[in-house]
Amino acid sequence: VITGTPGVGKSTLARLLAEELGAELVDLGELVEREGLHEGEDPETGSLLVDLDVLSKRVLELISSRPGGLLVVEGHYAHEVVPREAVLLVFVVRRDPRELKGILERRGYSGRKLYENLQAEILDVCLTEAVRRYGEELIYEVDATGRDAGDVASEMISALGSRSGGRVGVVDWLGLLEEEGSLSEFFSEL
Ligand SMILES: Nc1ncnc2c1ncn2[C@@H]1O[C@H](COP(=O)(O)OP(=O)(O)OP(=O)(O)O)[C@@H](O)[C@H]1O
Ligand SMILES: [Mg+2]
């Protein structure tokens, strides 16, 4: 499972990982769009409103249809739809909010949609939700800031090889931005 705030690099890393492992790649965002597993768009942000129950059932079908097979399931709600029993490791990909801001802006995010995502990254939302669901022992948090995707993917492969979960708390964006005096810039926008 690969989760994390939009724009941190999940899809890029998932492709590399699936290729290296010979695993099937499941891009949840793409699956939701292709199979219409949503209830339309949020009128304020334009993001698709995903029905997590429906998506969970669909993911379970995909897992069950490949007994013994290896899947890489990625998306920012991946940690909400993959059952614990099916999980080898849950990667929570992190990126410095200052770098993430540029990536999301280049992608056309602005206003509420931009700042909600940056705030979610600063406040460890995906990490907290993933730990709550799976427990720390299945979590491998990885900081992709300023790193080559191939390098991050290699780290993930070796973590899988040794099943080394329990890696939580590797970044502190809140402390970093506070120290720099830029925290309020990320929270004044809403
Ligand atoms: N390690 C990296 N270093 C620098 N840029 C990267 C890295 N990984 C990905 N990127 C770039 O960051 C952008 C976002 O990456 P990607 O689409 O993989 O993110 P994502 O987490 O899948 O986003 P979403 O949740 O919206 O699907 C892309 O333009 C990608 O080329
Ligand atoms: Mg993606």
PDB file of C-alpha atoms and ligand atoms in Angstrom:
ATOM      1  CA  VAL A   1       0.000   0.000   0.000  1.00  0.00           C
ATOM      2  CA  ILE A   2       1.311   3.433  -0.932  1.00  0.00           C
ATOM      3  CA  THR A   3      -0.468   6.410   0.561  1.00  0.00           C
ATOM      4  CA  GLY A   4       0.243  10.082   1.210  1.00  0.00           C
ATOM      5  CA  THR A   5      -0.970  13.583   0.431  1.00  0.00           C
ATOM      6  CA  PRO A   6      -1.701  14.349  -3.266  1.00  0.00           C
ATOM      7  CA  GLY A   7       1.476  15.263  -5.162  1.00  0.00           C
ATOM      8  CA  VAL A   8       4.028  13.603  -2.855  1.00  0.00           C
ATOM      9  CA  GLY A   9       5.019  11.115  -5.576  1.00  0.00           C
ATOM     10  CA  LYS A  10       2.919   8.006  -4.924  1.00  0.00           C
ATOM     11  CA  SER A  11       2.164   7.170  -8.562  1.00  0.00           C
ATOM     12  CA  THR A  12       5.771   7.676  -9.628  1.00  0.00           C
ATOM     13  CA  LEU A  13       7.038   5.413  -6.844  1.00  0.00           C
ATOM     14  CA  ALA A  14       4.263   2.832  -7.313  1.00  0.00           C
ATOM     15  CA  ARG A  15       5.175   2.390 -10.985  1.00  0.00           C
ATOM     16  CA  LEU A  16       8.832   1.804 -10.120  1.00  0.00           C
ATOM     17  CA  LEU A  17       7.921  -0.577  -7.307  1.00  0.00           C
ATOM     18  CA  ALA A  18       5.434  -2.617  -9.353  1.00  0.00           C
ATOM     19  CA  GLU A  19       7.950  -2.948 -12.172  1.00  0.00           C
ATOM     20  CA  GLU A  20      10.751  -4.056  -9.857  1.00  0.00           C
ATOM     21  CA  LEU A  21       8.519  -6.541  -7.999  1.00  0.00           C
ATOM     22  CA  GLY A  22       6.623  -7.806 -11.037  1.00  0.00           C
ATOM     23  CA  ALA A  23       3.470  -6.829  -9.154  1.00  0.00           C
ATOM     24  CA  GLU A  24       0.128  -5.645 -10.451  1.00  0.00           C
ATOM     25  CA  LEU A  25      -0.359  -1.906 -10.105  1.00  0.00           C
ATOM     26  CA  VAL A  26      -3.661  -0.546  -8.799  1.00  0.00           C
ATOM     27  CA  ASP A  27      -3.979   3.231  -9.114  1.00  0.00           C
ATOM     28  CA  LEU A  28      -7.074   3.998  -7.028  1.00  0.00           C
ATOM     29  CA  GLY A  29      -7.667   7.429  -8.547  1.00  0.00           C
ATOM     30  CA  GLU A  30      -7.691   5.893 -11.998  1.00  0.00           C
ATOM     31  CA  LEU A  31      -9.870   2.962 -10.865  1.00  0.00           C
ATOM     32  CA  VAL A  32     -12.422   5.347  -9.346  1.00  0.00           C
ATOM     33  CA  GLU A  33     -12.634   7.368 -12.563  1.00  0.00           C
ATOM     34  CA  ARG A  34     -12.688   4.387 -14.919  1.00  0.00           C
ATOM     35  CA  GLU A  35     -15.401   2.532 -13.006  1.00  0.00           C
ATOM     36  CA  GLY A  36     -17.326   5.585 -11.804  1.00  0.00           C
ATOM     37  CA  LEU A  37     -16.946   4.672  -8.108  1.00  0.00           C
ATOM     38  CA  HIS A  38     -17.810   8.189  -6.957  1.00  0.00           C
ATOM     39  CA  GLU A  39     -20.728  10.476  -6.262  1.00  0.00           C
ATOM     40  CA  GLY A  40     -19.728  13.346  -8.531  1.00  0.00           C
ATOM     41  CA  GLU A  41     -17.474  16.286  -7.743  1.00  0.00           C
ATOM     42  CA  ASP A  42     -17.097  18.446  -4.678  1.00  0.00           C
ATOM     43  CA  PRO A  43     -18.546  21.724  -6.020  1.00  0.00           C
ATOM     44  CA  GLU A  44     -15.973  23.777  -4.096  1.00  0.00           C
ATOM     45  CA  THR A  45     -12.762  21.938  -4.962  1.00  0.00           C
ATOM     46  CA  GLY A  46     -13.654  19.911  -8.077  1.00  0.00           C
ATOM     47  CA  SER A  47     -12.278  16.769  -6.390  1.00  0.00           C
ATOM     48  CA  LEU A  48     -14.205  13.539  -6.896  1.00  0.00           C
ATOM     49  CA  LEU A  49     -16.325  12.445  -3.930  1.00  0.00           C
ATOM     50  CA  VAL A  50     -15.330   8.824  -3.488  1.00  0.00           C
ATOM     51  CA  ASP A  51     -17.606   6.209  -1.938  1.00  0.00           C
ATOM     52  CA  LEU A  52     -15.066   4.428   0.272  1.00  0.00           C
ATOM     53  CA  ASP A  53     -17.367   1.463   1.004  1.00  0.00           C
ATOM     54  CA  VAL A  54     -17.888   0.754  -2.670  1.00  0.00           C
ATOM     55  CA  LEU A  55     -14.182   1.221  -3.371  1.00  0.00           C
ATOM     56  CA  SER A  56     -13.203  -1.081  -0.469  1.00  0.00           C
ATOM     57  CA  LYS A  57     -15.404  -3.844  -1.899  1.00  0.00           C
ATOM     58  CA  ARG A  58     -13.874  -3.392  -5.333  1.00  0.00           C
ATOM     59  CA  VAL A  59     -10.331  -3.521  -3.919  1.00  0.00           C
ATOM     60  CA  LEU A  60     -11.198  -6.690  -2.009  1.00  0.00           C
ATOM     61  CA  GLU A  61     -12.397  -8.243  -5.291  1.00  0.00           C
ATOM     62  CA  LEU A  62      -9.132  -7.354  -6.975  1.00  0.00           C
ATOM     63  CA  ILE A  63      -7.117  -8.848  -4.111  1.00  0.00           C
ATOM     64  CA  SER A  64      -9.238 -12.020  -3.985  1.00  0.00           C
ATOM     65  CA  SER A  65      -8.993 -12.530  -7.723  1.00  0.00           C
ATOM     66  CA  ARG A  66      -5.206 -12.870  -7.404  1.00  0.00           C
ATOM     67  CA  PRO A  67      -4.558 -15.335  -4.602  1.00  0.00           C
ATOM     68  CA  GLY A  68      -0.859 -15.306  -3.764  1.00  0.00           C
ATOM     69  CA  GLY A  69      -0.313 -12.450  -6.191  1.00  0.00           C
ATOM     70  CA  LEU A  70       1.434  -9.240  -5.297  1.00  0.00           C
ATOM     71  CA  LEU A  71      -0.366  -5.921  -5.737  1.00  0.00           C
ATOM     72  CA  VAL A  72       0.844  -2.372  -5.329  1.00  0.00           C
ATOM     73  CA  VAL A  73      -2.209  -0.320  -4.341  1.00  0.00           C
ATOM     74  CA  GLU A  74      -1.655   3.427  -4.420  1.00  0.00           C
ATOM     75  CA  GLY A  75      -3.721   6.518  -3.812  1.00  0.00           C
ATOM     76  CA  HIS A  76      -4.284   9.081  -1.088  1.00  0.00           C
ATOM     77  CA  TYR A  77      -7.110   6.988   0.379  1.00  0.00           C
ATOM     78  CA  ALA A  78      -5.344   3.628  -0.135  1.00  0.00           C
ATOM     79  CA  HIS A  79      -4.982   3.298   3.636  1.00  0.00           C
ATOM     80  CA  GLU A  80      -8.761   3.501   3.983  1.00  0.00           C
ATOM     81  CA  VAL A  81      -9.665   0.738   1.551  1.00  0.00           C
ATOM     82  CA  VAL A  82      -7.091  -2.066   1.860  1.00  0.00           C
ATOM     83  CA  PRO A  83      -7.830  -4.596   4.633  1.00  0.00           C
ATOM     84  CA  ARG A  84      -5.057  -5.107   7.193  1.00  0.00           C
ATOM     85  CA  GLU A  85      -4.894  -8.880   6.544  1.00  0.00           C
ATOM     86  CA  ALA A  86      -3.873  -8.256   2.938  1.00  0.00           C
ATOM     87  CA  VAL A  87      -1.045  -5.869   3.748  1.00  0.00           C
ATOM     88  CA  LEU A  88       2.698  -6.527   3.632  1.00  0.00           C
ATOM     89  CA  LEU A  89       3.700  -2.918   4.355  1.00  0.00           C
ATOM     90  CA  VAL A  90       2.028   0.483   4.186  1.00  0.00           C
ATOM     91  CA  PHE A  91       4.271   3.220   2.804  1.00  0.00           C
ATOM     92  CA  VAL A  92       3.344   6.743   3.794  1.00  0.00           C
ATOM     93  CA  VAL A  93       5.222   9.022   1.387  1.00  0.00           C
ATOM     94  CA  ARG A  94       6.099  12.466   2.729  1.00  0.00           C
ATOM     95  CA  ARG A  95       7.273  15.664   1.061  1.00  0.00           C
ATOM     96  CA  ASP A  96       8.342  19.004   2.521  1.00  0.00           C
ATOM     97  CA  PRO A  97       5.267  21.284   2.195  1.00  0.00           C
ATOM     98  CA  ARG A  98       7.404  24.011   0.603  1.00  0.00           C
ATOM     99  CA  GLU A  99       8.381  21.613  -2.190  1.00  0.00           C
ATOM    100  CA  LEU A 100       4.879  20.124  -2.350  1.00  0.00           C
ATOM    101  CA  LYS A 101       3.398  23.594  -2.826  1.00  0.00           C
ATOM    102  CA  GLY A 102       5.328  24.047  -6.079  1.00  0.00           C
ATOM    103  CA  ILE A 103       4.298  20.610  -7.358  1.00  0.00           C
ATOM    104  CA  LEU A 104       0.610  21.222  -6.626  1.00  0.00           C
ATOM    105  CA  GLU A 105       0.673  24.749  -8.071  1.00  0.00           C
ATOM    106  CA  ARG A 106       2.260  23.448 -11.269  1.00  0.00           C
ATOM    107  CA  ARG A 107      -0.607  21.009 -11.393  1.00  0.00           C
ATOM    108  CA  GLY A 108      -3.063  23.884 -11.225  1.00  0.00           C
ATOM    109  CA  TYR A 109      -4.152  23.625  -7.592  1.00  0.00           C
ATOM    110  CA  SER A 110      -4.961  26.937  -5.911  1.00  0.00           C
ATOM    111  CA  GLY A 111      -6.995  28.408  -3.056  1.00  0.00           C
ATOM    112  CA  ARG A 112      -8.763  26.037  -0.730  1.00  0.00           C
ATOM    113  CA  LYS A 113      -7.805  22.892  -2.628  1.00  0.00           C
ATOM    114  CA  LEU A 114      -4.089  23.814  -2.498  1.00  0.00           C
ATOM    115  CA  TYR A 115      -4.015  24.825   1.157  1.00  0.00           C
ATOM    116  CA  GLU A 116      -6.152  21.971   2.450  1.00  0.00           C
ATOM    117  CA  ASN A 117      -3.690  19.528   0.948  1.00  0.00           C
ATOM    118  CA  LEU A 118      -0.634  21.385   2.277  1.00  0.00           C
ATOM    119  CA  GLN A 119      -2.195  21.555   5.735  1.00  0.00           C
ATOM    120  CA  ALA A 120      -2.965  17.832   5.607  1.00  0.00           C
ATOM    121  CA  GLU A 121       0.717  17.152   4.845  1.00  0.00           C
ATOM    122  CA  ILE A 122       1.898  19.465   7.648  1.00  0.00           C
ATOM    123  CA  LEU A 123      -0.500  17.861  10.145  1.00  0.00           C
ATOM    124  CA  ASP A 124       0.423  14.224   9.272  1.00  0.00           C
ATOM    125  CA  VAL A 125      -3.180  13.389   8.323  1.00  0.00           C
ATOM    126  CA  CYS A 126      -2.443  10.326   6.147  1.00  0.00           C
ATOM    127  CA  LEU A 127       0.181   9.043   8.582  1.00  0.00           C
ATOM    128  CA  THR A 128      -2.142   9.348  11.569  1.00  0.00           C
ATOM    129  CA  GLU A 129      -5.011   7.646   9.766  1.00  0.00           C
ATOM    130  CA  ALA A 130      -2.741   4.843   8.532  1.00  0.00           C
ATOM    131  CA  VAL A 131      -1.268   4.228  11.990  1.00  0.00           C
ATOM    132  CA  ARG A 132      -4.756   4.164  13.487  1.00  0.00           C
ATOM    133  CA  ARG A 133      -5.916   1.555  11.004  1.00  0.00           C
ATOM    134  CA  TYR A 134      -2.880  -0.686  10.658  1.00  0.00           C
ATOM    135  CA  GLY A 135      -0.755  -0.055  13.749  1.00  0.00           C
ATOM    136  CA  GLU A 136       2.813   1.277  13.603  1.00  0.00           C
ATOM    137  CA  GLU A 137       4.301  -2.147  12.934  1.00  0.00           C
ATOM    138  CA  LEU A 138       2.947  -2.177   9.368  1.00  0.00           C
ATOM    139  CA  ILE A 139       3.915   1.414   8.546  1.00  0.00           C
ATOM    140  CA  TYR A 140       7.043   2.574   6.742  1.00  0.00           C
ATOM    141  CA  GLU A 141       7.140   6.350   6.478  1.00  0.00           C
ATOM    142  CA  VAL A 142       9.458   7.615   3.761  1.00  0.00           C
ATOM    143  CA  ASP A 143      10.564  11.186   3.056  1.00  0.00           C
ATOM    144  CA  ALA A 144      10.835  11.822  -0.692  1.00  0.00           C
ATOM    145  CA  THR A 145      11.845  15.485  -0.378  1.00  0.00           C
ATOM    146  CA  GLY A 146      14.567  16.445  -2.839  1.00  0.00           C
ATOM    147  CA  ARG A 147      15.301  12.824  -3.667  1.00  0.00           C
ATOM    148  CA  ASP A 148      15.492  10.912  -6.882  1.00  0.00           C
ATOM    149  CA  ALA A 149      12.427   8.653  -7.252  1.00  0.00           C
ATOM    150  CA  GLY A 150      14.634   5.639  -8.078  1.00  0.00           C
ATOM    151  CA  ASP A 151      16.522   6.125  -4.840  1.00  0.00           C
ATOM    152  CA  VAL A 152      13.302   6.286  -2.807  1.00  0.00           C
ATOM    153  CA  ALA A 153      11.946   3.202  -4.609  1.00  0.00           C
ATOM    154  CA  SER A 154      15.137   1.234  -3.779  1.00  0.00           C
ATOM    155  CA  GLU A 155      14.699   2.117  -0.123  1.00  0.00           C
ATOM    156  CA  MET A 156      11.104   0.872  -0.292  1.00  0.00           C
ATOM    157  CA  ILE A 157      12.151  -2.395  -1.946  1.00  0.00           C
ATOM    158  CA  SER A 158      14.657  -3.157   0.782  1.00  0.00           C
ATOM    159  CA  ALA A 159      12.096  -2.277   3.458  1.00  0.00           C
ATOM    160  CA  LEU A 160       9.737  -4.798   1.856  1.00  0.00           C
ATOM    161  CA  GLY A 161      12.482  -7.403   1.676  1.00  0.00           C
ATOM    162  CA  SER A 162      13.114  -7.177   5.398  1.00  0.00           C
ATOM    163  CA  ARG A 163       9.476  -6.418   6.320  1.00  0.00           C
ATOM    164  CA  SER A 164      10.757  -3.484   8.304  1.00  0.00           C
ATOM    165  CA  GLY A 165       7.668  -1.613   9.407  1.00  0.00           C
ATOM    166  CA  GLY A 166       7.518   0.451  12.594  1.00  0.00           C
ATOM    167  CA  ARG A 167       9.196   3.416  10.916  1.00  0.00           C
ATOM    168  CA  VAL A 168       7.096   6.368  12.000  1.00  0.00           C
ATOM    169  CA  GLY A 169       7.968   9.944  12.906  1.00  0.00           C
ATOM    170  CA  VAL A 170      10.728  10.611  10.372  1.00  0.00           C
ATOM    171  CA  VAL A 171       9.605  14.144   9.503  1.00  0.00           C
ATOM    172  CA  ASP A 172       8.436  17.145  11.515  1.00  0.00           C
ATOM    173  CA  TRP A 173       7.024  19.727   9.122  1.00  0.00           C
ATOM    174  CA  LEU A 174       5.230  21.575  11.902  1.00  0.00           C
ATOM    175  CA  GLY A 175       8.443  22.080  13.860  1.00  0.00           C
ATOM    176  CA  LEU A 176      10.438  22.914  10.741  1.00  0.00           C
ATOM    177  CA  LEU A 177       8.041  25.593   9.506  1.00  0.00           C
ATOM    178  CA  GLU A 178       7.535  27.007  12.959  1.00  0.00           C
ATOM    179  CA  GLU A 179      11.276  27.381  13.409  1.00  0.00           C
ATOM    180  CA  GLU A 180      11.512  29.059  10.016  1.00  0.00           C
ATOM    181  CA  GLY A 181       8.618  31.367  10.918  1.00  0.00           C
ATOM    182  CA  SER A 182       6.604  30.365   7.841  1.00  0.00           C
ATOM    183  CA  LEU A 183       3.936  28.207   9.478  1.00  0.00           C
ATOM    184  CA  SER A 184       1.304  30.949   9.479  1.00  0.00           C
ATOM    185  CA  GLU A 185       1.628  31.340   5.692  1.00  0.00           C
ATOM    186  CA  PHE A 186       0.299  27.822   5.310  1.00  0.00           C
ATOM    187  CA  PHE A 187      -2.623  28.373   7.664  1.00  0.00           C
ATOM    188  CA  SER A 188      -3.743  31.924   6.921  1.00  0.00           C
ATOM    189  CA  GLU A 189      -5.229  31.075   3.544  1.00  0.00           C
ATOM    190  CA  LEU A 190      -8.534  29.586   4.660  1.00  0.00           C
TER     191      LEU A 190
HETATM  192  N1  LIG B   1      11.208  11.829  -6.110  1.00  0.00           N
HETATM  193  C1  LIG B   1      10.728  12.856  -6.828  1.00  0.00           C
HETATM  194  N2  LIG B   1      11.459  13.971  -6.958  1.00  0.00           N
HETATM  195  C2  LIG B   1      10.988  15.023  -7.629  1.00  0.00           C
HETATM  196  N3  LIG B   1       9.794  15.071  -8.237  1.00  0.00           N
HETATM  197  C3  LIG B   1       9.037  13.987  -8.154  1.00  0.00           C
HETATM  198  C4  LIG B   1       9.455  12.828  -7.450  1.00  0.00           C
HETATM  199  N4  LIG B   1       8.479  11.917  -7.507  1.00  0.00           N
HETATM  200  C5  LIG B   1       7.495  12.488  -8.224  1.00  0.00           C
HETATM  201  N5  LIG B   1       7.840  13.725  -8.624  1.00  0.00           N
HETATM  202  C6  LIG B   1       7.028  14.654  -9.394  1.00  0.00           C
HETATM  203  O1  LIG B   1       6.031  15.159  -8.528  1.00  0.00           O
HETATM  204  C7  LIG B   1       4.794  15.214  -9.195  1.00  0.00           C
HETATM  205  C8  LIG B   1       3.753  14.430  -8.449  1.00  0.00           C
HETATM  206  O2  LIG B   1       4.116  13.061  -8.498  1.00  0.00           O
HETATM  207  P1  LIG B   1       2.991  11.922  -8.554  1.00  0.00           P
HETATM  208  O3  LIG B   1       2.017  12.196  -9.622  1.00  0.00           O
HETATM  209  O4  LIG B   1       3.715  10.634  -8.550  1.00  0.00           O
HETATM  210  O5  LIG B   1       2.289  12.187  -7.132  1.00  0.00           O
HETATM  211  P2  LIG B   1       1.029  11.445  -6.493  1.00  0.00           P
HETATM  212  O6  LIG B   1       1.352  11.318  -5.057  1.00  0.00           O
HETATM  213  O7  LIG B   1       0.703  10.223  -7.238  1.00  0.00           O
HETATM  214  O8  LIG B   1      -0.138  12.511  -6.655  1.00  0.00           O
HETATM  215  P3  LIG B   1      -1.752  12.194  -6.648  1.00  0.00           P
HETATM  216  O9  LIG B   1      -2.094  11.795  -5.248  1.00  0.00           O
HETATM  217  O10 LIG B   1      -2.395  13.491  -6.965  1.00  0.00           O
HETATM  218  O11 LIG B   1      -1.999  11.146  -7.659  1.00  0.00           O
HETATM  219  C9  LIG B   1       5.027  14.709 -10.612  1.00  0.00           C
HETATM  220  O12 LIG B   1       5.186  15.824 -11.447  1.00  0.00           O
HETATM  221  C10 LIG B   1       6.315  13.915 -10.498  1.00  0.00           C
HETATM  222  O13 LIG B   1       7.044  13.963 -11.702  1.00  0.00           O
HETATM  223 MG    MG B   2      -1.050   9.695  -8.308  1.00  0.00          MG
END
